[in-house]
PDB file of C-alpha atoms and ligand atoms in Angstrom:
ATOM      1  CA  MET Q   1      56.979  96.761 164.194  1.00 53.00           C
ATOM      2  CA  ARG Q   2      60.079  95.244 162.648  1.00 60.00           C
ATOM      3  CA  PHE Q   3      58.025  92.188 161.921  1.00 57.00           C
ATOM      4  CA  VAL Q   4      55.602  94.187 160.096  1.00 57.00           C
ATOM      5  CA  PHE Q   5      58.346  95.769 158.046  1.00 53.00           C
ATOM      6  CA  ILE Q   6      60.147  92.645 157.133  1.00 51.00           C
ATOM      7  CA  THR Q   7      56.826  90.875 156.174  1.00 53.00           C
ATOM      8  CA  THR Q   8      55.948  93.932 153.927  1.00 53.00           C
ATOM      9  CA  ILE Q   9      59.350  93.340 152.058  1.00 50.00           C
ATOM     10  CA  LEU Q  10      58.957  89.699 151.817  1.00 51.00           C
ATOM     11  CA  ILE Q  11      55.254  90.278 150.325  1.00 54.00           C
ATOM     12  CA  THR Q  12      56.926  92.865 147.919  1.00 56.00           C
ATOM     13  CA  LEU Q  13      59.714  90.652 146.825  1.00 53.00           C
ATOM     14  CA  GLY Q  14      57.142  87.755 146.249  1.00 55.00           C
ATOM     15  CA  GLY Q  15      55.237  90.103 144.109  1.00 57.00           C
ATOM     16  CA  ILE Q  16      58.213  91.089 142.061  1.00 57.00           C
ATOM     17  CA  LYS Q  17      59.286  87.416 141.475  1.00 59.00           C
ATOM     18  CA  SER Q  18      55.856  86.449 140.380  1.00 61.00           C
ATOM     19  CA  ALA Q  19      55.608  89.375 138.175  1.00 64.00           C
ATOM     20  CA  SER Q  20      58.805  88.554 136.413  1.00 66.00           C
ATOM     21  CA  ALA Q  21      57.793  84.963 136.130  1.00 70.00           C
ATOM     22  CA  GLN Q  22      54.706  86.072 134.472  1.00 72.00           C
ATOM     23  CA  THR Q  23      56.665  88.163 132.105  1.00 73.00           C
ATOM     24  CA  GLN Q  24      58.836  85.005 131.248  1.00 75.00           C
ATOM     25  CA  LYS Q  25      55.941  82.965 130.722  1.00 79.00           C
ATOM     26  CA  GLY Q  26      54.326  86.011 128.523  1.00 80.00           C
ATOM     27  CA  GLU Q  27      57.385  85.864 126.308  1.00 81.00           C
ATOM     28  CA  ALA Q  28      57.292  82.100 126.069  1.00 83.00           C
ATOM     29  CA  THR Q  29      53.905  82.169 124.767  1.00 87.00           C
ATOM     30  CA  ALA Q  30      54.432  85.117 122.507  1.00 85.00           C
ATOM     31  CA  VAL Q  31      57.519  83.189 121.043  1.00 88.00           C
ATOM     32  CA  LYS Q  32      55.118  80.077 120.321  1.00 85.00           C
ATOM     33  CA  ASN Q  33      52.450  82.129 118.806  1.00 87.00           C
ATOM     34  CA  GLN Q  34      54.284  84.396 116.801  1.00 90.00           C
ATOM     35  CA  ILE Q  35      54.251  84.658 112.922  1.00 92.00           C
ATOM     36  CA  ILE Q  36      57.307  86.018 111.345  1.00 94.00           C
ATOM     37  CA  SER Q  37      56.849  86.502 107.615  1.00 94.00           C
ATOM     38  CA  SER Q  38      59.343  84.678 105.202  1.00 95.00           C
ATOM     39  CA  THR Q  39      60.110  88.079 103.712  1.00 96.00           C
ATOM     40  CA  VAL Q  40      61.460  89.512 106.971  1.00 97.00           C
ATOM     41  CA  ILE Q  41      63.689  86.294 107.477  1.00 97.00           C
ATOM     42  CA  SER Q  42      64.979  86.491 103.876  1.00 98.00           C
ATOM     43  CA  ASN Q  43      65.693  90.060 104.138  1.00 98.00           C
ATOM     44  CA  GLY Q  44      67.355  89.739 107.463  1.00 98.00           C
ATOM     45  CA  LYS Q  45      69.487  86.822 106.097  1.00 98.00           C
ATOM     46  CA  LYS Q  46      70.787  89.160 103.237  1.00 98.00           C
ATOM     47  CA  ILE Q  47      71.621  91.889 105.736  1.00 98.00           C
ATOM     48  CA  TYR Q  48      73.391  89.316 107.857  1.00 98.00           C
ATOM     49  CA  GLN Q  49      75.369  87.929 104.933  1.00 98.00           C
ATOM     50  CA  GLN Q  50      76.636  91.419 103.771  1.00 98.00           C
ATOM     51  CA  TYR Q  51      77.176  92.898 107.162  1.00 98.00           C
ATOM     52  CA  CYS Q  52      77.536  90.485 110.008  1.00 98.00           C
ATOM     53  CA  LEU Q  53      78.841  87.016 108.585  1.00 98.00           C
ATOM     54  CA  THR Q  54      82.448  88.036 108.027  1.00 98.00           C
ATOM     55  CA  CYS Q  55      82.813  88.286 111.805  1.00 98.00           C
ATOM     56  CA  HIS Q  56      80.047  86.034 113.438  1.00 98.00           C
ATOM     57  CA  MET Q  57      80.145  83.466 110.474  1.00 98.00           C
ATOM     58  CA  ALA Q  58      77.470  81.808 108.533  1.00 98.00           C
ATOM     59  CA  ASP Q  59      76.233  79.496 111.260  1.00 98.00           C
ATOM     60  CA  GLY Q  60      76.481  82.367 114.123  1.00 98.00           C
ATOM     61  CA  ALA Q  61      79.199  80.489 115.860  1.00 98.00           C
ATOM     62  CA  GLY Q  62      81.629  83.443 115.721  1.00 98.00           C
ATOM     63  CA  VAL Q  63      85.497  83.036 115.941  1.00 97.00           C
ATOM     64  CA  PRO Q  64      86.800  81.796 119.318  1.00 96.00           C
ATOM     65  CA  ASN Q  65      88.408  84.739 121.339  1.00 96.00           C
ATOM     66  CA  MET Q  66      87.712  87.210 118.545  1.00 96.00           C
ATOM     67  CA  ASN Q  67      84.050  87.429 117.770  1.00 97.00           C
ATOM     68  CA  PRO Q  68      81.258  86.189 119.956  1.00 97.00           C
ATOM     69  CA  PRO Q  69      78.658  83.551 118.761  1.00 98.00           C
ATOM     70  CA  LEU Q  70      75.211  84.809 118.295  1.00 98.00           C
ATOM     71  CA  VAL Q  71      73.832  81.346 119.491  1.00 98.00           C
ATOM     72  CA  LYS Q  72      71.611  81.354 122.634  1.00 97.00           C
ATOM     73  CA  THR Q  73      73.430  83.987 124.408  1.00 97.00           C
ATOM     74  CA  THR Q  74      71.926  86.184 127.024  1.00 96.00           C
ATOM     75  CA  ARG Q  75      71.881  89.497 124.999  1.00 96.00           C
ATOM     76  CA  VAL Q  76      70.913  87.752 121.719  1.00 98.00           C
ATOM     77  CA  LEU Q  77      67.913  86.220 123.392  1.00 97.00           C
ATOM     78  CA  GLY Q  78      67.192  88.813 126.141  1.00 97.00           C
ATOM     79  CA  ASP Q  79      66.111  92.533 126.478  1.00 97.00           C
ATOM     80  CA  LYS Q  80      65.503  93.830 122.793  1.00 98.00           C
ATOM     81  CA  ALA Q  81      66.567  97.459 123.632  1.00 98.00           C
ATOM     82  CA  LYS Q  82      69.988  96.183 124.777  1.00 97.00           C
ATOM     83  CA  LEU Q  83      70.419  94.073 121.665  1.00 98.00           C
ATOM     84  CA  ILE Q  84      69.238  96.974 119.308  1.00 98.00           C
ATOM     85  CA  ARG Q  85      71.932  99.154 121.103  1.00 97.00           C
ATOM     86  CA  VAL Q  86      74.735  96.593 120.212  1.00 98.00           C
ATOM     87  CA  ILE Q  87      73.721  97.102 116.462  1.00 98.00           C
ATOM     88  CA  LEU Q  88      73.487 100.927 116.544  1.00 98.00           C
ATOM     89  CA  LYS Q  89      76.408 101.768 118.911  1.00 97.00           C
ATOM     90  CA  GLY Q  90      78.558  98.812 118.374  1.00 97.00           C
ATOM     91  CA  LEU Q  91      80.362  97.062 121.414  1.00 96.00           C
ATOM     92  CA  ASN Q  92      84.031  97.366 122.458  1.00 94.00           C
ATOM     93  CA  THR Q  93      84.171  96.890 126.118  1.00 89.00           C
ATOM     94  CA  GLY Q  94      86.114  93.522 126.206  1.00 87.00           C
ATOM     95  CA  GLU Q  95      83.658  92.546 128.985  1.00 90.00           C
ATOM     96  CA  GLU Q  96      82.677  88.966 129.479  1.00 94.00           C
ATOM     97  CA  ILE Q  97      79.888  87.647 127.151  1.00 93.00           C
ATOM     98  CA  ASP Q  98      78.522  84.570 128.694  1.00 93.00           C
ATOM     99  CA  GLY Q  99      81.939  83.822 130.234  1.00 94.00           C
ATOM    100  CA  GLU Q 100      84.128  84.721 127.402  1.00 95.00           C
ATOM    101  CA  THR Q 101      85.983  87.803 126.184  1.00 96.00           C
ATOM    102  CA  TYR Q 102      86.667  88.634 122.634  1.00 96.00           C
ATOM    103  CA  THR Q 103      89.414  90.800 121.259  1.00 96.00           C
ATOM    104  CA  ASN Q 104      87.704  92.205 118.141  1.00 97.00           C
ATOM    105  CA  VAL Q 105      85.709  95.275 118.059  1.00 97.00           C
ATOM    106  CA  MET Q 106      82.074  95.289 117.018  1.00 97.00           C
ATOM    107  CA  PRO Q 107      81.662  98.500 114.907  1.00 97.00           C
ATOM    108  CA  PRO Q 108      78.299 100.376 115.122  1.00 98.00           C
ATOM    109  CA  HIS Q 109      75.810  99.617 112.206  1.00 98.00           C
ATOM    110  CA  ASN Q 110      73.693 102.780 112.489  1.00 97.00           C
ATOM    111  CA  PHE Q 111      73.918 103.317 108.747  1.00 98.00           C
ATOM    112  CA  LEU Q 112      71.440 100.564 108.474  1.00 98.00           C
ATOM    113  CA  ASN Q 113      67.810 101.745 108.728  1.00 98.00           C
ATOM    114  CA  ASP Q 114      65.258 100.844 111.363  1.00 98.00           C
ATOM    115  CA  GLN Q 115      63.666  98.129 109.152  1.00 98.00           C
ATOM    116  CA  GLN Q 116      66.874  96.456 108.355  1.00 98.00           C
ATOM    117  CA  ILE Q 117      68.117  96.393 111.753  1.00 98.00           C
ATOM    118  CA  ALA Q 118      64.761  94.876 112.860  1.00 98.00           C
ATOM    119  CA  ASP Q 119      64.990  92.111 110.245  1.00 98.00           C
ATOM    120  CA  VAL Q 120      68.364  91.294 110.801  1.00 98.00           C
ATOM    121  CA  LEU Q 121      67.749  91.005 114.410  1.00 98.00           C
ATOM    122  CA  THR Q 122      64.651  88.997 113.914  1.00 98.00           C
ATOM    123  CA  PHE Q 123      66.605  86.679 111.716  1.00 98.00           C
ATOM    124  CA  VAL Q 124      69.505  86.322 114.207  1.00 98.00           C
ATOM    125  CA  ARG Q 125      66.890  85.622 117.258  1.00 98.00           C
ATOM    126  CA  ASN Q 126      65.202  82.886 115.011  1.00 98.00           C
ATOM    127  CA  SER Q 127      68.320  81.400 113.393  1.00 98.00           C
ATOM    128  CA  PHE Q 128      71.251  79.220 114.551  1.00 98.00           C
ATOM    129  CA  GLY Q 129      68.942  77.230 116.857  1.00 97.00           C
ATOM    130  CA  ASN Q 130      67.727  80.590 118.381  1.00 98.00           C
ATOM    131  CA  LYS Q 131      64.164  81.115 119.097  1.00 96.00           C
ATOM    132  CA  ALA Q 132      62.817  84.575 120.420  1.00 97.00           C
ATOM    133  CA  THR Q 133      60.123  87.197 119.647  1.00 97.00           C
ATOM    134  CA  LYS Q 134      60.622  89.297 116.463  1.00 97.00           C
ATOM    135  CA  VAL Q 135      62.106  92.748 116.661  1.00 98.00           C
ATOM    136  CA  THR Q 136      60.003  95.509 114.980  1.00 98.00           C
ATOM    137  CA  GLU Q 137      60.945  98.692 113.201  1.00 98.00           C
ATOM    138  CA  ALA Q 138      59.092 100.720 115.814  1.00 98.00           C
ATOM    139  CA  GLU Q 139      61.291  99.160 118.448  1.00 98.00           C
ATOM    140  CA  VAL Q 140      64.324 100.190 116.691  1.00 98.00           C
ATOM    141  CA  LYS Q 141      63.193 103.525 116.129  1.00 98.00           C
ATOM    142  CA  ALA Q 142      62.377 104.093 119.762  1.00 98.00           C
ATOM    143  CA  VAL Q 143      65.935 103.013 120.820  1.00 97.00           C
ATOM    144  CA  ARG Q 144      67.496 105.311 118.102  1.00 97.00           C
ATOM    145  CA  ASN Q 145      65.386 108.243 119.198  1.00 96.00           C
ATOM    146  CA  LYS Q 146      66.261 107.893 122.739  1.00 91.00           C
ATOM    147  CA  LYS Q 147      68.585 110.470 123.923  1.00 72.00           C
ATOM    148  CA  THR Q 148      69.899 109.201 127.143  1.00 60.00           C
ATOM    149  CA  GLU Q 149      71.310 105.715 127.847  1.00 54.00           C
TER     150      GLU Q 149
HETATM  151  C1  LIG K   1      84.179  93.470 112.605  1.00 52.69           C
HETATM  152  C2  LIG K   1      83.621  92.272 112.995  1.00 52.69           C
HETATM  153  C3  LIG K   1      82.093  92.532 113.400  1.00 52.69           C
HETATM  154  C4  LIG K   1      80.954  92.873 112.623  1.00 52.69           C
HETATM  155  C5  LIG K   1      81.063  93.099 111.003  1.00 52.69           C
HETATM  156  C6  LIG K   1      79.734  92.415 113.319  1.00 52.69           C
HETATM  157  N1  LIG K   1      80.129  92.076 114.427  1.00 52.69           N
HETATM  158 FE1  LIG K   1      78.810  91.977 116.033  1.00 52.69          FE
HETATM  159  N2  LIG K   1      80.348  91.714 117.475  1.00 52.69           N
HETATM  160  C7  LIG K   1      81.771  91.619 117.142  1.00 52.69           C
HETATM  161  C8  LIG K   1      82.553  91.615 118.191  1.00 52.69           C
HETATM  162  C9  LIG K   1      83.995  91.466 118.342  1.00 52.69           C
HETATM  163  C10 LIG K   1      81.655  91.476 119.386  1.00 52.69           C
HETATM  164  C11 LIG K   1      82.047  91.549 120.804  1.00 52.69           C
HETATM  165  C12 LIG K   1      82.552  92.936 121.378  1.00 52.69           C
HETATM  166  C13 LIG K   1      83.077  92.894 122.605  1.00 52.69           C
HETATM  167  O1  LIG K   1      83.038  92.056 123.287  1.00 52.69           O
HETATM  168  O2  LIG K   1      83.167  94.086 123.175  1.00 52.69           O
HETATM  169  C14 LIG K   1      80.197  91.615 118.730  1.00 52.69           C
HETATM  170  C15 LIG K   1      78.992  91.615 119.470  1.00 52.69           C
HETATM  171  C16 LIG K   1      77.731  91.355 118.864  1.00 52.69           C
HETATM  172  C17 LIG K   1      76.579  90.957 119.610  1.00 52.69           C
HETATM  173  C18 LIG K   1      76.471  91.085 121.147  1.00 52.69           C
HETATM  174  C19 LIG K   1      76.541  89.336 121.233  1.00 52.69           C
HETATM  175  C20 LIG K   1      76.167  89.052 122.862  1.00 52.69           C
HETATM  176  O3  LIG K   1      75.742  87.853 123.014  1.00 52.69           O
HETATM  177  O4  LIG K   1      76.352  89.833 123.750  1.00 52.69           O
HETATM  178  C21 LIG K   1      75.455  91.040 118.806  1.00 52.69           C
HETATM  179  C22 LIG K   1      74.157  90.725 119.046  1.00 52.69           C
HETATM  180  C23 LIG K   1      76.183  91.124 117.500  1.00 52.69           C
HETATM  181  N3  LIG K   1      77.515  91.536 117.751  1.00 52.69           N
HETATM  182  C24 LIG K   1      75.457  91.242 116.308  1.00 52.69           C
HETATM  183  C25 LIG K   1      76.017  91.578 115.169  1.00 52.69           C
HETATM  184  C26 LIG K   1      75.157  91.667 113.966  1.00 52.69           C
HETATM  185  C27 LIG K   1      73.672  91.499 113.883  1.00 52.69           C
HETATM  186  C28 LIG K   1      75.971  92.286 112.852  1.00 52.69           C
HETATM  187  C29 LIG K   1      75.633  92.739 111.502  1.00 52.69           C
HETATM  188  C30 LIG K   1      74.594  93.778 111.357  1.00 52.69           C
HETATM  189  C31 LIG K   1      77.362  92.446 113.510  1.00 52.69           C
HETATM  190  N4  LIG K   1      77.156  91.690 114.778  1.00 52.69           N
HETATM  191  C32 LIG K   1      78.553  92.706 112.840  1.00 52.69           C
HETATM  192  C33 LIG K   1      82.346  91.789 115.861  1.00 52.69           C
HETATM  193  C34 LIG K   1      81.544  92.218 114.663  1.00 52.69           C
END
């Protein structure tokens, strides 16, 4: 009985693992095949220069101990909903970001509209050596409209 139980857990875990490997593979294919219009990148760049550059710098490298770099960090390349939330709500947890802490505060940028946030994040996710799927206006809208965290 116990053996059956453990086997079931192992099979379940195996299933979860291969599902997440598949998601990663799917994401990699999506990144390779995606088409991002130059308009989105140039609009995103303008928003970045106006609202983000002062803290995160022109090359996205940030300022040591003050503002984090936006280069290949877990959050920049990872889950889009979490990334969108940083722009809408700001960030002031002082928590470690990939092993470093930052003293400055990231102010909320919820005054930007959904398209502007989508464009600036698509720009960030595909600049400074980053390569990740684009962020759409609908994805930003969904996060903005979500009542609970
Ligand atoms: C006033 C300075 C400031 C401005 C302006 C600013 N940020 Fe930030 N940003 C920060 C700080 C500081 C953090 C880290 C906060 C913390 O550690 O609690 C941060 C965190 C982030 C993160 C999370 C990084 C990670 O890897 O976890 C992203 C993404 C980000 N900012 C993007 C942007 C974008 C895009 C803009 C422009 C729309 C912007 N920031 C504007 C200071 C700023």
